[in-house]
CSV table of C-alpha atoms in Angstrom, one decimal:
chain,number,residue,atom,x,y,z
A,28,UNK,CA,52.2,62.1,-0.2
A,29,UNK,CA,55.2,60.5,1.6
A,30,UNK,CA,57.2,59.1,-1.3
A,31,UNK,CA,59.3,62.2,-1.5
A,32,UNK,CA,60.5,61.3,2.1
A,33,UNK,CA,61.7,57.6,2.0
A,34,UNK,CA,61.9,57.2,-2.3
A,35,UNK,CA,64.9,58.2,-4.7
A,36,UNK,CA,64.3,62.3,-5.8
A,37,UNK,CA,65.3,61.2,-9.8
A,38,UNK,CA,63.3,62.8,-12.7
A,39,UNK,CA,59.6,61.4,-12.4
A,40,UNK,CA,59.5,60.1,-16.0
A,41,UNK,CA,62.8,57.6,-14.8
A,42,UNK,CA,60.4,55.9,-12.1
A,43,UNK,CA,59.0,52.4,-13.3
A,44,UNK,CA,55.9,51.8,-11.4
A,45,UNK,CA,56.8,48.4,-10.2
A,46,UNK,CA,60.3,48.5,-9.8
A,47,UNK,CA,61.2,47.7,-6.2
A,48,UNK,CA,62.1,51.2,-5.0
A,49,UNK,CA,58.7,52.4,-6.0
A,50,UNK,CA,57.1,49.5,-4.1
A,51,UNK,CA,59.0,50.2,-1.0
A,52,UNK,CA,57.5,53.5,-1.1
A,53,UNK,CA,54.5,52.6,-1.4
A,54,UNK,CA,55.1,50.2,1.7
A,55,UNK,CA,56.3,53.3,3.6
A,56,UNK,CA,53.1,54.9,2.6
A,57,UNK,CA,50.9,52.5,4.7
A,58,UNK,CA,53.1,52.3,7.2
A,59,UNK,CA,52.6,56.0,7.5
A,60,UNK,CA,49.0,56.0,7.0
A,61,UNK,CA,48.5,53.7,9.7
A,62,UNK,CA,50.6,55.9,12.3
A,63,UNK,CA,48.2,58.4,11.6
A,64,UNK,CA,45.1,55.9,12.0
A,65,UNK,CA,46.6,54.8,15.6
A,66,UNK,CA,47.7,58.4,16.7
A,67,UNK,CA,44.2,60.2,15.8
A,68,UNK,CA,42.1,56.6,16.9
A,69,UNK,CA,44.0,56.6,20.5
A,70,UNK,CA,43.1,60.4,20.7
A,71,UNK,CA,39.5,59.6,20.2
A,72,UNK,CA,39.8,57.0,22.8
A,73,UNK,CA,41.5,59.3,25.3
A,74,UNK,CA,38.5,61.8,24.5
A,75,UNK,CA,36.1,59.3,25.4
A,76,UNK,CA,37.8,58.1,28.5
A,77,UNK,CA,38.4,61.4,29.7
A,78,UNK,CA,34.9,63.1,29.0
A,79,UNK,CA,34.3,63.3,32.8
A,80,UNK,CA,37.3,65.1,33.6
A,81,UNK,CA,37.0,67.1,30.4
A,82,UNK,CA,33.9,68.0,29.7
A,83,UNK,CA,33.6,67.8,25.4
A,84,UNK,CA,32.0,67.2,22.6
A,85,UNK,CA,32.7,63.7,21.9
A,86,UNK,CA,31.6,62.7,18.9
A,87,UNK,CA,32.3,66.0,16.9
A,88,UNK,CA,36.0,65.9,18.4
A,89,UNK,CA,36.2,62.1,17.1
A,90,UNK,CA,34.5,63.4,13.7
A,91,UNK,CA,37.4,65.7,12.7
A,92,UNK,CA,40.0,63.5,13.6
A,93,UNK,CA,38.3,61.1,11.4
A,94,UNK,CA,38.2,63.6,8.8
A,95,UNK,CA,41.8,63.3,9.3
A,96,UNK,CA,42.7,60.3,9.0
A,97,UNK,CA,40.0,60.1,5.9
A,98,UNK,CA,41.8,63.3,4.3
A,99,UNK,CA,45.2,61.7,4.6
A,100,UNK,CA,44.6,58.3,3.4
A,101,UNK,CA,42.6,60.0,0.3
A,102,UNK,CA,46.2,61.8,-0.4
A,103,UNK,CA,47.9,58.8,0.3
A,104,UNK,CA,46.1,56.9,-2.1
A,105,UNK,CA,46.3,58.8,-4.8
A,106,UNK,CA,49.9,58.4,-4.4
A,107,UNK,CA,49.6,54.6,-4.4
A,108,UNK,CA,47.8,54.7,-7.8
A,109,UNK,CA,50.8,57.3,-9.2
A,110,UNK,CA,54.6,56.9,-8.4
A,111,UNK,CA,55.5,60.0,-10.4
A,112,UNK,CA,53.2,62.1,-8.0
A,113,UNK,CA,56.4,61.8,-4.7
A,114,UNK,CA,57.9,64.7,-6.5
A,115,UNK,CA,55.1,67.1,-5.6
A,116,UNK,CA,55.6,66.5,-2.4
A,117,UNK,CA,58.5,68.3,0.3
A,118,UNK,CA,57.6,71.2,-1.7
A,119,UNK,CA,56.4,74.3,-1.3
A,120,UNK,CA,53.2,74.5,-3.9
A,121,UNK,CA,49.7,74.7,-3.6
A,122,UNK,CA,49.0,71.2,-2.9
A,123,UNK,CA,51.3,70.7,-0.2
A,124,UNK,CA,50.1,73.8,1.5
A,125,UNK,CA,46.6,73.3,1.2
A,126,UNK,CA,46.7,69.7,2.6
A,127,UNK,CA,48.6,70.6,5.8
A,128,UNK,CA,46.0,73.9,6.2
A,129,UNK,CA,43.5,71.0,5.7
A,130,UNK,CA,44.6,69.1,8.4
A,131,UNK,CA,45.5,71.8,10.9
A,132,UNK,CA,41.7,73.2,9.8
A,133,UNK,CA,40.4,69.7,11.5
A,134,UNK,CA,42.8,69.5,14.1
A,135,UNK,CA,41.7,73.3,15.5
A,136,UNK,CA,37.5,71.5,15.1
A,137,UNK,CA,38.8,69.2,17.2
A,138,UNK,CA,40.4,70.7,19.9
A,139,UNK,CA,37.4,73.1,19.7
A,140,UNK,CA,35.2,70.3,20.5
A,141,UNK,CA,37.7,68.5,22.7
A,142,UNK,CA,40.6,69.7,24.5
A,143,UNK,CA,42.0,66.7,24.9
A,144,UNK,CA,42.4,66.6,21.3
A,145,UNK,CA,45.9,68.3,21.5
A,146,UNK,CA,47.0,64.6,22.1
A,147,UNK,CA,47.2,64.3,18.2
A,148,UNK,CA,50.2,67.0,18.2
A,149,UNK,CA,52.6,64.6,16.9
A,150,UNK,CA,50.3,63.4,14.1
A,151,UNK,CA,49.9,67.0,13.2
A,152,UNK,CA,53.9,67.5,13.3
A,153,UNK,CA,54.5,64.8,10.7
A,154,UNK,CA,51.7,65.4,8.7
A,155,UNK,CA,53.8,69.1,8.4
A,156,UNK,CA,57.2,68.1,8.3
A,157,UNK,CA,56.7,65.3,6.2
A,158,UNK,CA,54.9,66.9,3.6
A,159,UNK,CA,56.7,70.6,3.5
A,160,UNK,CA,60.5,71.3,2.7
A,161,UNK,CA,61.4,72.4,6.3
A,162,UNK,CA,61.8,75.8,6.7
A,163,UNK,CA,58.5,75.8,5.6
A,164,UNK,CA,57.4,72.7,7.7
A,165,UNK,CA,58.9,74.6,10.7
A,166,UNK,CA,56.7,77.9,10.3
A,167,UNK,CA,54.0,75.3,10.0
A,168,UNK,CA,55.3,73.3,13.4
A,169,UNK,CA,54.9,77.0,14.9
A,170,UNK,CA,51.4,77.4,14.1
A,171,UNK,CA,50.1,74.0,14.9
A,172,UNK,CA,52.1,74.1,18.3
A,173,UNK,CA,50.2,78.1,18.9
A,174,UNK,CA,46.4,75.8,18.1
A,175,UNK,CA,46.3,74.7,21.4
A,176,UNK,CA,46.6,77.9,23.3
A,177,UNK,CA,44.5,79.9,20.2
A,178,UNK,CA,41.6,77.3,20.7
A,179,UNK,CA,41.2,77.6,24.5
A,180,UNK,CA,40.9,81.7,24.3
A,181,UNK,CA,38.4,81.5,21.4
A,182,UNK,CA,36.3,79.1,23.3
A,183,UNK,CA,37.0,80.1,27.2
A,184,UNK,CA,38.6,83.1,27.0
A,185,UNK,CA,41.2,84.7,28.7
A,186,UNK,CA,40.3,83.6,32.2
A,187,UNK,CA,39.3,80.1,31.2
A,188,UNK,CA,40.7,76.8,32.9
A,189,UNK,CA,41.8,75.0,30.2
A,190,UNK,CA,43.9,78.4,29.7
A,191,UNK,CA,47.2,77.7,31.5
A,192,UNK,CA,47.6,74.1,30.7
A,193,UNK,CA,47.3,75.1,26.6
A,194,UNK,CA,49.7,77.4,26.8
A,195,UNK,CA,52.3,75.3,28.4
A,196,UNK,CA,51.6,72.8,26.1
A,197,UNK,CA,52.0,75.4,23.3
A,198,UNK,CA,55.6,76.3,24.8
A,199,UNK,CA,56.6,72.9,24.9
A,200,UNK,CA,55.1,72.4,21.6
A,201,UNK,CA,56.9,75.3,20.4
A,202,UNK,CA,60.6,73.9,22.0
A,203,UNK,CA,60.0,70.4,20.9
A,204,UNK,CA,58.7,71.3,17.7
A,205,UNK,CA,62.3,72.0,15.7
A,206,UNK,CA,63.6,68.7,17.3
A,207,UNK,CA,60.6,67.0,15.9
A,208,UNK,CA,61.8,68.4,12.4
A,209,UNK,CA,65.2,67.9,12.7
A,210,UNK,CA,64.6,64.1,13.4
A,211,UNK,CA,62.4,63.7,10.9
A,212,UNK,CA,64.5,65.4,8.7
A,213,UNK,CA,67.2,63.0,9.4
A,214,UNK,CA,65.3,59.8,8.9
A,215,UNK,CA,64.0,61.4,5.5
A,216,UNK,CA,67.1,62.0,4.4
A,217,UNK,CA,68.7,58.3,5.6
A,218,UNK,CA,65.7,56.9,4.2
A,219,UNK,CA,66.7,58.7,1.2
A,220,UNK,CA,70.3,57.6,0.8
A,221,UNK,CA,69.4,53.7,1.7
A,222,UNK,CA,66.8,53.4,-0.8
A,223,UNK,CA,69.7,55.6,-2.9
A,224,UNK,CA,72.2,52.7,-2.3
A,225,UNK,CA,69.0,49.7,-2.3
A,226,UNK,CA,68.8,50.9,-5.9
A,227,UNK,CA,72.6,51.1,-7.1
A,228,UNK,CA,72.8,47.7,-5.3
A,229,UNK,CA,70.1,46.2,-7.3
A,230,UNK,CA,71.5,47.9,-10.7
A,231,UNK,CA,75.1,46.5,-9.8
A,232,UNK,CA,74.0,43.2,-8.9
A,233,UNK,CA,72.4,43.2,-12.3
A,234,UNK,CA,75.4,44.2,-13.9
A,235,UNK,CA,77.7,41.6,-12.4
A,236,UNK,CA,74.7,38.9,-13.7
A,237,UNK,CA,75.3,40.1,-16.7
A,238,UNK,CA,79.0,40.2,-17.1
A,239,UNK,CA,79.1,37.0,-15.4
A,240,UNK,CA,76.6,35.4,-18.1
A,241,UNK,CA,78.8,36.9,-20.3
A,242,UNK,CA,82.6,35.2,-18.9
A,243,UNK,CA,80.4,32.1,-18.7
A,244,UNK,CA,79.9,32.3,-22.4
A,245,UNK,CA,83.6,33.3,-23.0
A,246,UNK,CA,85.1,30.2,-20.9
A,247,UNK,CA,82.5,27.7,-22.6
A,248,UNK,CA,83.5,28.7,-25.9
A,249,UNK,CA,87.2,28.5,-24.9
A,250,UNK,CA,86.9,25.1,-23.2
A,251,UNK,CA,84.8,23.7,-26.2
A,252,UNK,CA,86.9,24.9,-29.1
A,253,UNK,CA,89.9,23.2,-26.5
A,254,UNK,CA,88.4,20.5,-26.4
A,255,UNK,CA,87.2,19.6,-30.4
A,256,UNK,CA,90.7,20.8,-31.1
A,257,UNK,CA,92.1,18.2,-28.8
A,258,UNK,CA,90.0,15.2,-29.9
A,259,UNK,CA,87.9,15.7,-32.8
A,260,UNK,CA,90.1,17.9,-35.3
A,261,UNK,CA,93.1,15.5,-34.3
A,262,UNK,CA,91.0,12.2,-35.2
A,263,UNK,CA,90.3,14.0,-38.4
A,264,UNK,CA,93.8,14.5,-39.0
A,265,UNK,CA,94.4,11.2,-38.3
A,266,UNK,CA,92.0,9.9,-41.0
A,267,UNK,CA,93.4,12.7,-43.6
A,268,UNK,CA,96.9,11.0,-43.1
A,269,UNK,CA,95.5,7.7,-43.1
A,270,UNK,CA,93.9,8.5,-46.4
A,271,UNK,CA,96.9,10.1,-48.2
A,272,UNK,CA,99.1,6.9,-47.3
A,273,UNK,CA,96.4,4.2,-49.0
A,274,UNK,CA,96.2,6.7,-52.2
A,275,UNK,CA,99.6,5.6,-52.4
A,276,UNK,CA,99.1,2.2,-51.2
A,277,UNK,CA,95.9,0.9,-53.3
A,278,UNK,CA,98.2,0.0,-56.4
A,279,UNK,CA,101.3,-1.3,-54.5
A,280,UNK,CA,100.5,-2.5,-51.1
A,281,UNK,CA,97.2,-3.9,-51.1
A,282,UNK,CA,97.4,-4.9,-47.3
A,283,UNK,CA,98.9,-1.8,-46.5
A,284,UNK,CA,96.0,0.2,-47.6
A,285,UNK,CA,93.6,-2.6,-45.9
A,286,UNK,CA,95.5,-2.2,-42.3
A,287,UNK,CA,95.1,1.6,-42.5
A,288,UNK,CA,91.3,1.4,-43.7
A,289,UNK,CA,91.3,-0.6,-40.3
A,290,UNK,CA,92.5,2.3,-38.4
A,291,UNK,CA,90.5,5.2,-40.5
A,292,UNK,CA,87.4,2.9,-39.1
A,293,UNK,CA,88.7,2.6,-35.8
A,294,UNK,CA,89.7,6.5,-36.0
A,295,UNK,CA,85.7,6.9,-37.0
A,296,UNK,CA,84.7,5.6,-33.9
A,297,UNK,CA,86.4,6.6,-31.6
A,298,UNK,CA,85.7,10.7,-33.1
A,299,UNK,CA,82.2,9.1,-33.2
A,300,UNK,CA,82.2,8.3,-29.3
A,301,UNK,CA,84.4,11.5,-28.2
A,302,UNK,CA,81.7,13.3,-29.6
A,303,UNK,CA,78.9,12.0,-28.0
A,304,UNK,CA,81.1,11.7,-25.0
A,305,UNK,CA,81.6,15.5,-25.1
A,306,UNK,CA,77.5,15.9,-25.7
A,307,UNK,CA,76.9,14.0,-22.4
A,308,UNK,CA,79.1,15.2,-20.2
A,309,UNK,CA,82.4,16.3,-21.8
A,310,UNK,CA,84.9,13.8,-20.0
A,311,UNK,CA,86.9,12.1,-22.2
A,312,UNK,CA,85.9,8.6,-23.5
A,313,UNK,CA,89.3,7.0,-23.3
A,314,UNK,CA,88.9,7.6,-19.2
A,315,UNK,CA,85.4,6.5,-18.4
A,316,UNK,CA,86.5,2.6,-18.4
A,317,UNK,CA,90.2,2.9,-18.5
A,318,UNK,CA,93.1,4.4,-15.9
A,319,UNK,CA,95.1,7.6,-17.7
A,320,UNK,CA,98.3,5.7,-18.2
A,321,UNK,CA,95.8,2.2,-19.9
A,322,UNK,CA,94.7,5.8,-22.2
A,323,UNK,CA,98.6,6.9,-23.0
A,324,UNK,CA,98.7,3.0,-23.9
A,325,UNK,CA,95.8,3.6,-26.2
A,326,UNK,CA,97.5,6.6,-28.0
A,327,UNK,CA,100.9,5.2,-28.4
A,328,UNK,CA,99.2,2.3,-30.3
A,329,UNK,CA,97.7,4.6,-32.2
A,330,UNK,CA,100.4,6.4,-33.4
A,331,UNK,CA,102.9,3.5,-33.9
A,332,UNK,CA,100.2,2.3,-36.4
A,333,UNK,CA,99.5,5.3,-38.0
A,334,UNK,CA,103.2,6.0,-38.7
A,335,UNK,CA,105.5,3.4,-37.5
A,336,UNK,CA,107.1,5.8,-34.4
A,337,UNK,CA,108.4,3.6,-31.9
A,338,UNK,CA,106.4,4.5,-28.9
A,339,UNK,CA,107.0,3.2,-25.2
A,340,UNK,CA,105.3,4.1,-22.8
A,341,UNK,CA,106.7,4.1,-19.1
A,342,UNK,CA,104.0,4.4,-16.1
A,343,UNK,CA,104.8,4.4,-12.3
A,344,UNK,CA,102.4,1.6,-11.0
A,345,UNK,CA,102.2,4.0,-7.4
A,346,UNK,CA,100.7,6.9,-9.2
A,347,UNK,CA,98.4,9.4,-6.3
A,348,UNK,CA,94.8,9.6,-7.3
A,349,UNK,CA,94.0,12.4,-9.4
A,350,UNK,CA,90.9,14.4,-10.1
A,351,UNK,CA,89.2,14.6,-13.6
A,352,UNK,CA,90.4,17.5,-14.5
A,353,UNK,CA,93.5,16.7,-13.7
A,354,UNK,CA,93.6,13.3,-16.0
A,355,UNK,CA,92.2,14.7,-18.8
A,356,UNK,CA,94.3,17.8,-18.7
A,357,UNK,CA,97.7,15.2,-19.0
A,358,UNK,CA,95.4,13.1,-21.7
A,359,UNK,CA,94.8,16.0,-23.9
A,360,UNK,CA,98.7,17.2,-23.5
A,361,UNK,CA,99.8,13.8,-24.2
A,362,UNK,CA,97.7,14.0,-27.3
A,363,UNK,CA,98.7,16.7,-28.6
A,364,UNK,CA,102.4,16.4,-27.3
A,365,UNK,CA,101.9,13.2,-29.9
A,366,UNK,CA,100.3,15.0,-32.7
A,367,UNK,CA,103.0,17.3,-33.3
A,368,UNK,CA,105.4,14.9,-33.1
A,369,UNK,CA,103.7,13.0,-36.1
A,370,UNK,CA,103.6,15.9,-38.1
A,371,UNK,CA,106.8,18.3,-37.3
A,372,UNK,CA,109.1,16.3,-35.5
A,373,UNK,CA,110.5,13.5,-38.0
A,374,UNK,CA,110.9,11.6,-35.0
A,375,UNK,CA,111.6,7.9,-35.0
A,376,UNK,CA,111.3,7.3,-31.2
A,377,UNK,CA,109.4,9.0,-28.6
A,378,UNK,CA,109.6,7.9,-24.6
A,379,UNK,CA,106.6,8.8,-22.9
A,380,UNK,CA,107.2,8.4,-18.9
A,381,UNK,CA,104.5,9.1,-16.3
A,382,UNK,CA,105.9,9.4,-13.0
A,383,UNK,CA,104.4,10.0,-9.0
A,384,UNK,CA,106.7,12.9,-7.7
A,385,UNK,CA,106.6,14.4,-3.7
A,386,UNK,CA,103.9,16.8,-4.7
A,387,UNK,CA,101.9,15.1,-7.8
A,388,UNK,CA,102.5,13.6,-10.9
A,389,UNK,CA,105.1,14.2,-13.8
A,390,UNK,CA,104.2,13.3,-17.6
A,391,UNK,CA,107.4,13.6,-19.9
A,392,UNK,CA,107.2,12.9,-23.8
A,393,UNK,CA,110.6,13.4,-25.2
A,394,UNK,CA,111.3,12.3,-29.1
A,395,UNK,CA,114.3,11.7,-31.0
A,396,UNK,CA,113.4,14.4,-33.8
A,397,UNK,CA,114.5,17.4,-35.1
A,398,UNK,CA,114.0,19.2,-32.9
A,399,UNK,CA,114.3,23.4,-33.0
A,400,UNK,CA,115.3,26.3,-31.4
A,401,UNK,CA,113.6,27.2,-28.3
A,402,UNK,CA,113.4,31.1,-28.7
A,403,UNK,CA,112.2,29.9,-32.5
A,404,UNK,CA,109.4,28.0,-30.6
A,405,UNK,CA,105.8,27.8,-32.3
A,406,UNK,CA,103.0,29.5,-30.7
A,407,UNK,CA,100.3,27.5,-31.9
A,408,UNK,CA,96.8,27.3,-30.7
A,409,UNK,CA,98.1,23.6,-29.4
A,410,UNK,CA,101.0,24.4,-27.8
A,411,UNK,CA,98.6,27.9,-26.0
A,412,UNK,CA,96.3,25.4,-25.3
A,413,UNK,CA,98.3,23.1,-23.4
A,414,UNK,CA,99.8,25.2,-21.3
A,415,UNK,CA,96.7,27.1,-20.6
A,416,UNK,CA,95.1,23.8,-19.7
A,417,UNK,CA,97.9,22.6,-17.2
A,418,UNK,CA,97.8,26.5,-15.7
A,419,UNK,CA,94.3,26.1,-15.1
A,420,UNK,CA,94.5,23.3,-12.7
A,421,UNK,CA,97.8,24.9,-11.3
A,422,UNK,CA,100.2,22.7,-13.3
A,423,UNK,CA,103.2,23.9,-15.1
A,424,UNK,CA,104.3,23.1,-18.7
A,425,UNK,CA,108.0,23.2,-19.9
A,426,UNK,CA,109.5,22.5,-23.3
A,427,UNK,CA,113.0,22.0,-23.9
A,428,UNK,CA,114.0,21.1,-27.6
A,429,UNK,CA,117.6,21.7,-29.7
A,430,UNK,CA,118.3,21.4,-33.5
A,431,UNK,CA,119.0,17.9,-33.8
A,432,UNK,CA,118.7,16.8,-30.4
A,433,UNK,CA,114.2,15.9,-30.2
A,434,UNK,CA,111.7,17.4,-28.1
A,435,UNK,CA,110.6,17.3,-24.3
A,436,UNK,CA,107.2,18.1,-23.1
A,437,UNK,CA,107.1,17.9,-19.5
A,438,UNK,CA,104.3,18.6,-17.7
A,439,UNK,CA,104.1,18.8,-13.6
A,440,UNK,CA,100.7,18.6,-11.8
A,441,UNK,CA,100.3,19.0,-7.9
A,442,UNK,CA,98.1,16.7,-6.1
């Protein structure tokens, strides 16, 4: 009966029967149901207490209050058992009328019985307002307020002594009446609006799960296609070089082609242990057990074997402690800072310096290639990745390069 009052006013067939608006209905439908249990129960009690002052008919007043309480939990019910039925009510139909004459039918037994039945005004007043539209619920306000005063003339008369105090408690009835509506009206329709914005709340939240679960994905592909490009697919490369040279090798320079089988092994495994490094945890295996500059050390061996670059490597013993993120980010720049310079630079010397600056750290690779125009500069996914790796941690990448003059990567990263 009640939904309509505190539940969203959407097209019944949009209701789910469990979703949480519906089930906070149905809490405000008990909660209602048991005012009206308190409200006609303490009338009976008053009845009872008062039965010497008042003479009455005890036990048929406390009958039709019963009946109720009994005739609004039977409407309540129903409701409980069908969330689609909270748009019949606030209306003017058949059932909404005949369930407030219903009540103000046992409210004029009781009062018949007992006048100090008229203590269950205000359940009568909600029962109206609650369940009418309220122009409607006002004309019905009217009426219940005018029971009083109609039930002590039929049974007293004109000249009885319950008389005068029913018809000032009709006028007062009949002044508090509208105020009675008008506050309900209001908390229906805050009730309203709150489980209005309870529901868009929910339905947002929901939303920004989604589209969260959805960036989450994004970044994860991002950051794992960053990361294979940075250590598997350059291992790879490494062994496809490796392979080219000893096809040239096999016939001509027999140790040649053994030292480089040596490397495509040692290649192998380290792919092999980057891989199941990333599995686990994704940190790079060249930092687990060794310090980021004892890993630059690592790849400039590397690369001097693999293609005879003079490599040196320059690292300031006083370096600040840095996060992980900050380490691997200058590891996979280094790498492939290196990597391009193996396959576009032509370089035959390349000076990598890692130095502690006022704010952070500064990693330099500069090379003695050839170097290229910097408006001409490739847009790779490396080179993106890079900088969007150093950005991320709030580094800054720069490249400076001439025809004919090398390379330099510098990279900046605060503390």
């Amino acid at each position: 009966m009640f939904a309509g009052i505190i539940g969203p006013m959407d097209p019944p067939q949009a209701i789910d029967p469990v979703t949480p608006s519906v089930l906070r209905s149905n809490l405000w439908y008990r909660l209602w149901a048991a005012f009206v249990i308190v409200g006609c129960s303490a009338t009976g009690g008053a009845i009872f207490l008062l039965s010497h002052q008042f003479p009455a008919n005890r036990f048929g007043a406390t009958a039709a209050l019963a009946g109720i309480v009994v005739w609004t939990l039977v409407s309540v019910r129903a409701h409980l058992g069908g969330p689609n039925e909270v748009y019949r009510w606030r209306r003017l139909s058949w059932r909404t009328v005949t369930f407030v004459l219903v009540a103000m039918v046992l409210f004029a037994v009781a009062l018949s019985f007992a006048a100090a039945a008229v203590a269950a005004l205000p359940v009568l007043y909600s029962l109206a307002y609650l369940a009418l539209p309220l122009r409607s619920g006002l004309v019905a306000g009217t009426a219940i307020s005018l029971l009083p005063t109609l039930m002590a003339l039929l049974t007293e008369g004109v000249h009885g002594t319950d008389v005068p105090l029913a018809v000032v408690i009709s006028v007062i009835g009949l002044a508090f009446s509208p105020i009675i509506g008008a506050a309900i009206r209001v908390a229906v329709e805050y009730g309203e609006q709150q489980t209005a914005l309870l529901a868009e709340l929910e339905e947002s939240r929901a939303e920004s799960a989604r589209l969260s679960r959805v960036a989450g994905q994004a970044s994860e592909r991002a950051r794992l296609a960053q990361e294979i490009h940075d250590t598997l697919a350059q291992g790879f490369t490494s062994i496809v070089a490796l392979v080219q040279a000893i096809d040239l090798e096999v016939d001509t320079d027999p140790a040649a082609a053994r030292r480089h089988l040596g490397l495509i092994e040692e290649t192998a495994r380290e792919n092999l242990a980057e891989a199941r490094t990333m599995v686990v945890e994704l940190t790079p295996a060249a930092l687990t057990s060794n310090s980021l500059s004892d890993a630059l050390s690592r790849l400039a061996e590397r690369l001097r074997a693999q293609t005879e670059i003079s490599v040196t490597v320059h690292a300031d013993p006083m370096l600040p402690v840095l996060g992980t993120a900050a380490e691997v980010a200058l590891l996979r720049v280094a790498q492939e800072a290196l990597a391009n310079v193996r396959k576009h630079a032509a370089a035959s010397q390349v000076d990598v310096m890692l130095a502690a600056t006022p704010s952070g750290v500064r990693l330099s690779l500069a090379d003695n290639g050839i170097g290229f125009t910097i408006a001409a500069m490739p847009t790779g996914f490396g080179l993106r990745g890079m900088r969007d790796r150093v950005e991320l941690i709030g580094g800054t990448l720069s490249v400076t390069s001439r025809p004919g003059h090398g390379t330099t990567v510098q990279v900046v990263i605060p503390r």
